[in-house]
CSV table of C-alpha atoms in Angstrom, one decimal:
chain,number,residue,atom,x,y,z
A,1,MET,CA,0.1,0.1,0.0
A,2,GLY,CA,1.4,3.4,-0.8
A,3,ASN,CA,0.4,7.0,0.3
A,4,THR,CA,-2.4,8.4,-1.5
A,5,LEU,CA,-2.0,12.2,-2.5
A,6,GLY,CA,-5.3,14.1,-2.5
A,7,LEU,CA,-4.5,16.1,-5.6
A,8,ALA,CA,-7.4,18.0,-7.3
A,9,PRO,CA,-7.4,17.9,-11.1
A,10,MET,CA,-5.7,21.0,-12.8
A,11,GLY,CA,-9.2,22.2,-13.9
A,12,ALA,CA,-10.5,22.2,-10.5
A,13,LEU,CA,-7.7,24.5,-9.1
A,14,PRO,CA,-9.1,28.0,-8.1
A,15,ARG,CA,-8.0,30.7,-10.4
A,16,ARG,CA,-6.1,33.7,-8.9
A,17,SER,CA,-7.8,37.0,-9.5
A,18,PRO,CA,-5.8,39.4,-11.7
A,19,ARG,CA,-3.4,41.6,-9.6
A,20,ARG,CA,-4.8,45.0,-9.4
A,21,GLU,CA,-2.4,47.9,-10.0
A,22,GLU,CA,-2.3,50.8,-7.8
A,23,PRO,CA,-3.4,54.0,-9.4
A,24,LEU,CA,-0.6,56.4,-10.1
A,25,PRO,CA,-0.2,59.3,-7.7
A,26,ASN,CA,-0.6,63.0,-8.3
A,27,PRO,CA,2.7,64.5,-9.2
A,28,GLY,CA,2.0,67.7,-7.2
A,29,SER,CA,2.8,71.2,-8.1
A,30,PHE,CA,5.6,72.1,-10.7
A,31,ASP,CA,7.0,74.8,-8.1
A,32,GLU,CA,7.8,72.0,-5.7
A,33,LEU,CA,10.0,69.8,-7.9
A,34,HIS,CA,13.2,70.8,-6.2
A,35,ARG,CA,11.4,71.6,-2.7
A,36,LEU,CA,13.1,68.5,-0.9
A,37,CYS,CA,16.5,69.6,-1.8
A,38,LYS,CA,15.9,73.2,-1.2
A,39,ASP,CA,14.7,72.7,2.3
A,40,VAL,CA,18.1,71.1,3.2
A,41,PHE,CA,19.9,74.3,2.7
A,42,PRO,CA,20.0,77.0,5.3
A,43,ALA,CA,18.3,80.4,4.9
A,44,GLN,CA,20.6,83.3,5.0
A,45,MET,CA,20.7,85.5,8.3
A,46,GLU,CA,21.8,88.8,9.1
A,47,GLY,CA,21.3,91.0,12.1
A,48,VAL,CA,18.9,90.4,15.0
A,49,LYS,CA,15.3,89.2,14.5
A,50,LEU,CA,12.4,88.7,17.1
A,51,VAL,CA,9.3,86.8,15.9
A,52,VAL,CA,6.4,86.6,18.1
A,53,ASN,CA,3.6,84.1,16.9
A,54,LYS,CA,0.2,84.2,18.4
A,55,VAL,CA,-2.8,82.0,17.6
A,56,LEU,CA,-6.0,83.7,18.2
A,57,SER,CA,-8.4,81.0,17.2
A,58,SER,CA,-8.5,77.7,15.3
A,59,HIS,CA,-8.7,79.8,12.1
A,60,PHE,CA,-6.8,83.0,12.7
A,61,GLN,CA,-3.2,83.7,13.8
A,62,VAL,CA,-0.8,86.6,13.8
A,63,ALA,CA,3.0,87.1,14.0
A,64,HIS,CA,4.8,90.1,14.9
A,65,THR,CA,8.5,90.4,13.5
A,66,VAL,CA,11.1,93.1,14.3
A,67,HIS,CA,14.4,93.1,12.4
A,68,MET,CA,17.4,95.1,13.1
A,69,SER,CA,20.2,95.0,10.6
A,70,ALA,CA,23.4,96.9,10.0
A,71,LEU,CA,22.8,96.6,6.2
A,72,GLY,CA,19.5,98.5,6.2
A,73,LEU,CA,16.9,100.2,8.3
A,74,PRO,CA,15.3,98.5,11.3
A,75,GLY,CA,11.9,97.2,10.2
A,76,TYR,CA,8.5,95.9,11.6
A,77,HIS,CA,6.3,93.3,9.9
A,78,LEU,CA,2.9,92.3,10.8
A,79,HIS,CA,1.9,89.0,9.4
A,80,ALA,CA,-1.7,87.6,9.6
A,81,ALA,CA,-3.2,84.4,8.2
A,82,TYR,CA,-6.7,83.0,8.1
A,83,ALA,CA,-7.4,79.3,7.5
A,84,GLY,CA,-10.9,77.8,6.5
A,85,ASP,CA,-12.7,74.7,7.3
A,86,TRP,CA,-11.9,72.5,4.3
A,87,GLN,CA,-8.7,70.6,4.9
A,88,LEU,CA,-7.5,68.3,2.1
A,89,SER,CA,-4.1,67.5,3.7
A,90,PRO,CA,-2.2,68.7,6.7
A,91,ALA,CA,-0.6,71.3,4.5
A,92,GLU,CA,-3.7,72.3,2.3
A,93,VAL,CA,-6.6,74.2,4.0
A,94,PHE,CA,-9.2,76.3,2.0
A,95,PRO,CA,-9.9,79.0,2.0
A,96,THR,CA,-6.6,80.7,3.0
A,97,VAL,CA,-5.9,84.4,3.2
A,98,VAL,CA,-2.3,85.6,4.0
A,99,GLY,CA,-1.2,89.0,4.4
A,100,ASP,CA,2.1,90.7,5.4
A,101,MET,CA,2.5,94.5,6.0
A,102,ASP,CA,5.8,96.2,7.1
A,103,SER,CA,6.4,99.5,8.9
A,104,SER,CA,6.5,101.7,5.6
A,105,GLY,CA,2.8,100.4,4.6
A,106,SER,CA,3.9,97.9,1.8
A,107,LEU,CA,1.4,95.0,1.8
A,108,ASN,CA,1.9,91.5,0.3
A,109,ALA,CA,-1.2,89.4,0.2
A,110,GLN,CA,-2.3,86.0,-1.0
A,111,VAL,CA,-5.7,84.2,-1.3
A,112,LEU,CA,-6.1,80.5,-2.0
A,113,LEU,CA,-9.4,79.2,-3.0
A,114,LEU,CA,-10.7,75.6,-3.8
A,115,LEU,CA,-13.3,76.2,-6.6
A,116,ALA,CA,-13.9,72.4,-6.9
A,117,GLU,CA,-12.8,69.2,-5.8
A,118,ARG,CA,-9.7,69.3,-8.4
A,119,LEU,CA,-9.5,72.9,-9.2
A,120,ARG,CA,-7.5,75.5,-7.0
A,121,ALA,CA,-7.1,79.3,-7.6
A,122,LYS,CA,-4.7,81.6,-6.0
A,123,ALA,CA,-4.3,85.4,-6.4
A,124,VAL,CA,-1.2,87.3,-5.3
A,125,PHE,CA,-0.9,91.2,-4.7
A,126,GLN,CA,1.8,93.5,-3.9
A,127,VAL,CA,1.2,97.1,-3.0
A,128,THR,CA,3.7,99.6,-1.8
A,129,HIS,CA,3.6,103.1,-0.3
A,130,GLY,CA,6.1,105.9,-1.0
A,131,PHE,CA,8.3,106.7,-4.0
A,132,CYS,CA,10.7,104.1,-5.4
A,133,ARG,CA,12.9,104.5,-8.5
A,134,HIS,CA,13.9,100.8,-8.7
A,135,PRO,CA,11.1,98.7,-7.6
A,136,LEU,CA,12.8,95.7,-8.8
A,137,LYS,CA,15.3,96.2,-5.9
A,138,HIS,CA,12.7,96.3,-3.2
A,139,PHE,CA,10.2,93.9,-3.9
A,140,PRO,CA,10.0,90.2,-4.7
A,141,LEU,CA,9.6,88.7,-8.1
A,142,LEU,CA,6.3,88.1,-9.8
A,143,HIS,CA,7.4,84.7,-11.0
A,144,GLU,CA,10.6,82.7,-10.4
A,145,CYS,CA,10.1,80.0,-13.0
A,146,ALA,CA,12.2,76.9,-12.8
A,147,ALA,CA,13.6,77.5,-16.4
A,148,PRO,CA,17.4,78.2,-16.0
A,149,GLY,CA,19.1,80.8,-18.0
A,150,GLY,CA,17.2,83.8,-17.2
A,151,LEU,CA,18.4,87.3,-16.9
A,152,ARG,CA,20.5,88.6,-14.0
A,153,GLY,CA,19.3,91.4,-11.9
A,154,GLU,CA,21.6,94.0,-13.6
A,155,GLU,CA,19.7,93.3,-16.8
A,156,LEU,CA,16.4,94.1,-15.2
A,157,GLY,CA,17.3,97.3,-13.4
A,158,ARG,CA,18.5,95.7,-10.2
A,159,SER,CA,21.8,96.9,-8.9
A,160,ASP,CA,23.0,93.9,-7.0
A,161,GLY,CA,21.5,91.0,-9.0
A,162,ALA,CA,22.1,88.7,-5.8
A,163,GLY,CA,20.4,85.3,-6.0
A,164,TRP,CA,18.7,85.6,-9.4
A,165,GLU,CA,21.2,83.6,-11.4
A,166,GLY,CA,20.0,80.5,-13.1
A,167,LYS,CA,16.2,81.5,-13.2
A,168,ALA,CA,13.9,83.0,-16.0
A,169,LEU,CA,13.0,86.3,-14.3
A,170,LEU,CA,10.3,88.1,-16.2
A,171,LEU,CA,8.6,91.2,-14.9
A,172,VAL,CA,6.3,94.0,-16.4
A,173,LEU,CA,6.9,96.9,-13.9
A,174,PRO,CA,6.8,100.7,-14.3
A,175,THR,CA,10.2,102.5,-13.9
A,176,GLN,CA,8.8,104.4,-10.8
A,177,THR,CA,6.0,103.9,-8.3
A,178,GLN,CA,4.0,106.5,-6.3
A,179,GLN,CA,2.0,106.0,-3.2
A,180,ALA,CA,-0.5,103.2,-3.0
A,181,LYS,CA,0.8,101.6,-6.3
A,182,PHE,CA,0.1,98.2,-7.2
A,183,LEU,CA,3.5,96.5,-8.2
A,184,THR,CA,2.2,92.8,-9.0
A,185,TRP,CA,-1.0,91.2,-9.3
A,186,GLN,CA,-0.9,87.5,-10.3
A,187,PHE,CA,-3.8,84.9,-10.7
A,188,ASP,CA,-3.1,81.2,-10.9
A,189,GLY,CA,-5.4,78.4,-11.7
A,190,GLU,CA,-4.4,74.8,-11.0
A,191,TYR,CA,-6.3,71.5,-11.9
A,192,ARG,CA,-5.1,68.4,-10.2
A,193,GLY,CA,-6.2,65.1,-12.0
A,194,ASP,CA,-5.5,61.6,-10.8
A,195,ASP,CA,-2.1,61.4,-12.3
A,196,TYR,CA,-1.2,64.8,-13.7
A,197,THR,CA,-1.3,68.5,-12.7
A,198,ALA,CA,-2.0,71.4,-15.0
A,199,THR,CA,-1.4,75.0,-14.2
A,200,LEU,CA,-1.7,78.5,-15.7
A,201,THR,CA,-0.5,81.7,-14.5
A,202,LEU,CA,-1.3,85.3,-15.5
A,203,GLY,CA,1.1,87.9,-14.1
A,204,ASN,CA,0.5,91.6,-14.3
A,205,PRO,CA,-2.1,91.5,-17.1
A,206,ASP,CA,-2.5,95.1,-18.7
A,207,LEU,CA,-4.8,95.2,-21.5
A,208,ILE,CA,-4.3,98.9,-22.0
A,209,GLY,CA,-0.5,98.6,-22.2
A,210,GLU,CA,-0.8,95.4,-24.0
A,211,SER,CA,1.5,93.5,-21.6
A,212,VAL,CA,1.2,90.2,-19.8
A,213,ILE,CA,3.1,87.3,-18.7
A,214,MET,CA,1.6,83.6,-19.0
A,215,VAL,CA,3.1,80.6,-17.5
A,216,ALA,CA,1.9,77.2,-18.2
A,217,HIS,CA,2.9,74.1,-16.3
A,218,PHE,CA,2.1,70.4,-16.8
A,219,LEU,CA,3.3,67.3,-14.8
A,220,GLN,CA,2.5,63.7,-15.6
A,221,SER,CA,3.3,60.6,-13.4
A,222,LEU,CA,4.3,57.9,-15.9
A,223,THR,CA,5.0,55.5,-13.1
A,224,HIS,CA,5.0,55.6,-9.2
A,225,ARG,CA,8.5,57.0,-9.2
A,226,LEU,CA,9.0,58.8,-12.5
A,227,VAL,CA,7.3,62.2,-13.2
A,228,LEU,CA,7.7,64.2,-16.7
A,229,GLY,CA,6.4,67.4,-17.5
A,230,GLY,CA,7.4,71.1,-18.8
A,231,GLU,CA,7.0,74.7,-18.4
A,232,LEU,CA,6.1,77.2,-21.2
A,233,VAL,CA,6.7,81.0,-20.1
A,234,TYR,CA,5.3,83.7,-22.6
A,235,HIS,CA,5.9,87.3,-22.1
A,236,ARG,CA,4.6,90.3,-24.0
A,237,ARG,CA,5.0,94.1,-23.9
A,238,PRO,CA,5.2,96.9,-26.4
A,239,GLY,CA,8.2,96.2,-28.6
A,240,GLU,CA,9.1,92.9,-26.9
A,241,GLU,CA,7.7,89.5,-27.1
A,242,GLY,CA,9.2,85.9,-26.3
A,243,ALA,CA,8.7,82.4,-25.0
A,244,ILE,CA,11.0,80.1,-22.8
A,245,LEU,CA,10.3,76.3,-22.9
A,246,THR,CA,11.7,74.2,-20.1
A,247,LEU,CA,11.5,70.3,-19.8
A,248,ALA,CA,11.3,68.8,-16.4
A,249,GLY,CA,11.7,65.3,-14.9
A,250,LYS,CA,11.7,63.8,-11.2
A,251,TYR,CA,12.6,60.3,-10.2
A,252,SER,CA,11.8,59.3,-6.6
A,253,ALA,CA,13.4,56.4,-4.9
A,254,VAL,CA,12.9,55.1,-1.3
A,255,HIS,CA,15.7,57.2,0.1
A,256,TRP,CA,16.6,59.7,-2.6
A,257,VAL,CA,15.1,62.0,-5.3
A,258,ALA,CA,16.8,63.3,-8.6
A,259,THR,CA,15.2,66.3,-10.4
A,260,LEU,CA,16.3,67.8,-13.8
A,261,ASN,CA,15.2,70.9,-15.7
A,262,VAL,CA,16.4,71.6,-19.1
A,263,GLY,CA,15.7,74.7,-21.2
A,264,SER,CA,17.1,76.8,-23.9
A,265,GLY,CA,18.9,78.9,-21.3
A,266,GLY,CA,20.7,76.1,-19.4
A,267,ALA,CA,19.9,73.5,-16.7
A,268,HIS,CA,19.0,73.1,-13.2
A,269,ALA,CA,19.6,69.6,-11.4
A,270,SER,CA,19.1,68.6,-7.9
A,271,TYR,CA,19.7,65.5,-5.9
A,272,TYR,CA,18.4,64.8,-2.3
A,273,HIS,CA,19.3,61.9,-0.2
A,274,ARG,CA,18.0,60.9,3.2
A,275,ALA,CA,20.8,58.9,4.8
A,276,ASN,CA,18.9,58.3,8.0
A,277,GLU,CA,16.4,59.9,10.5
A,278,GLN,CA,18.9,62.5,11.4
A,279,VAL,CA,21.1,63.2,8.5
A,280,GLN,CA,19.8,64.6,5.0
A,281,VAL,CA,21.9,66.0,2.1
A,282,GLY,CA,21.2,67.9,-1.0
A,283,VAL,CA,23.3,68.8,-4.1
A,284,GLU,CA,22.3,71.4,-6.6
A,285,PHE,CA,23.7,72.2,-10.1
A,286,GLU,CA,22.8,75.3,-12.2
A,287,ALA,CA,24.2,76.1,-15.6
A,288,ASN,CA,23.3,79.5,-17.5
A,289,THR,CA,24.3,79.2,-20.9
A,290,ARG,CA,23.3,82.9,-21.5
A,291,LEU,CA,26.0,84.3,-18.9
A,292,GLN,CA,28.2,81.5,-19.2
A,293,ASP,CA,27.8,80.8,-15.6
A,294,THR,CA,27.9,77.5,-13.6
A,295,THR,CA,27.1,77.0,-9.9
A,296,PHE,CA,27.3,74.0,-7.8
A,297,SER,CA,26.1,73.8,-4.2
A,298,PHE,CA,26.1,71.2,-1.4
A,299,GLY,CA,23.9,71.4,1.7
A,300,TYR,CA,23.2,69.1,4.7
A,301,HIS,CA,20.5,68.9,7.3
A,302,LEU,CA,21.3,67.4,10.8
A,303,THR,CA,18.7,66.6,13.3
A,304,LEU,CA,19.6,66.0,17.0
A,305,PRO,CA,16.2,65.3,18.7
A,306,GLN,CA,17.5,64.4,22.0
A,307,ALA,CA,19.0,68.0,22.1
A,308,ASN,CA,16.2,69.6,20.3
A,309,MET,CA,18.7,70.9,17.7
A,310,VAL,CA,18.8,71.3,13.9
A,311,PHE,CA,21.9,72.3,12.0
A,312,ARG,CA,21.9,73.3,8.4
A,313,GLY,CA,25.0,74.1,6.3
A,314,LEU,CA,26.2,74.8,2.8
A,315,VAL,CA,29.2,75.0,0.6
A,316,ASP,CA,29.0,76.2,-3.1
A,317,SER,CA,31.3,76.7,-6.0
A,318,ASN,CA,31.4,80.6,-5.3
A,319,TRP,CA,33.5,80.1,-2.3
A,320,CYS,CA,30.5,80.6,0.0
A,321,VAL,CA,30.3,78.8,3.3
A,322,GLY,CA,27.3,79.2,5.7
A,323,ALA,CA,25.5,77.5,8.5
A,324,VAL,CA,22.4,78.0,10.7
A,325,LEU,CA,21.8,76.3,14.2
A,326,GLU,CA,18.3,76.0,15.6
A,327,LYS,CA,17.5,75.2,19.2
A,328,LYS,CA,14.2,74.6,20.8
A,329,MET,CA,13.9,75.6,24.5
A,330,PRO,CA,11.2,73.2,25.9
A,331,PRO,CA,8.9,73.4,27.8
A,332,LEU,CA,8.9,77.2,26.9
A,333,PRO,CA,7.6,77.9,23.4
A,334,VAL,CA,11.1,79.6,22.3
A,335,THR,CA,13.2,78.6,19.4
A,336,LEU,CA,16.7,80.3,19.1
A,337,ALA,CA,18.6,80.4,15.9
A,338,LEU,CA,22.3,81.5,15.1
A,339,GLY,CA,23.7,81.8,11.6
A,340,ALA,CA,26.9,82.8,10.0
A,341,PHE,CA,27.8,83.1,6.3
A,342,LEU,CA,31.1,83.7,4.8
A,343,ASN,CA,32.0,84.7,0.9
A,344,HIS,CA,35.5,84.2,0.3
A,345,TRP,CA,35.5,85.6,-3.0
A,346,ARG,CA,33.9,88.9,-2.1
A,347,ASN,CA,35.5,89.0,1.4
A,348,ARG,CA,32.1,89.3,3.1
A,349,PHE,CA,30.7,88.0,6.3
A,350,HIS,CA,27.3,87.9,7.7
A,351,CYS,CA,25.8,86.7,10.9
A,352,GLY,CA,22.6,86.8,12.6
A,353,PHE,CA,20.7,85.8,15.6
A,354,SER,CA,16.8,85.2,15.9
A,355,ILE,CA,14.5,84.6,18.6
A,356,THR,CA,11.0,82.9,17.8
A,357,VAL,CA,8.3,82.9,20.3
A,358,GLY,CA,5.1,80.7,19.8
């Protein structure tokens, strides 16, 4: 006698259901392609700053900022923010209204609305008081598109031109401003599909002066890790018209993210790597074919949870070295920050200290 195997016929075996593929994720916004890498680098500090945050309710909060600097006049900023009841994610709450006003009366405001489940809208306004001969020197840009190879600040009327390399900077602004003058008005519309994002931006539209800036973004998730897309910037004003096309791609792995933007003016590449829970590093490369300029930057982010400390540092090819140390003081709602930046090429040194309450 032998052992009998109770094997069922092949036709009687249950069939496996076809494996369902997970839907592709939404690629997010075009402006956030390099966000992980940029968050590794420290923000430059100079002078002494005091920030007091106050939460008035679950929807409304304000912040008071006093900044004293040796490079400019001391200033005060009042920041107010309102958040509605519609929360799509921890970082997205609609409607949202944000305003910032300084001691000179200049106002920057943003309004974010959720028109539909997939359609978002944003409006940005900048108003200044007083007389200004060079508004480009005192106010932020209308749009810093990811397309490299843009103009330097000197080509747009700015005297220093610091920090504008490698970006397509397009502005349509008057040469002089009077009291209560609108410098910038920008309107964005963004549609987020299941696996793609499309955005259209109008900047400083002027029907009488026949000037406008239009920026179109599109991102498509090809796989769970690969995202491809592009950006088209079109600007028009009397006697001048042009367009810039940029192609973009991002590959996200488990511990690292690589992003590349390539356009007619150059390229912008970034690499972000998370070594462990405490150490993060980032590398940026920007090449500007118009100015024949190339910049390489390395940044690192070190977190010490037991000491409630965060340390950020950077080194770039322009002989700049900088670092910022942040220290929380529990149980007090106080954060101290100390930063220092040294430019060996220009022989400049800046240091700063800030106290954040709340």
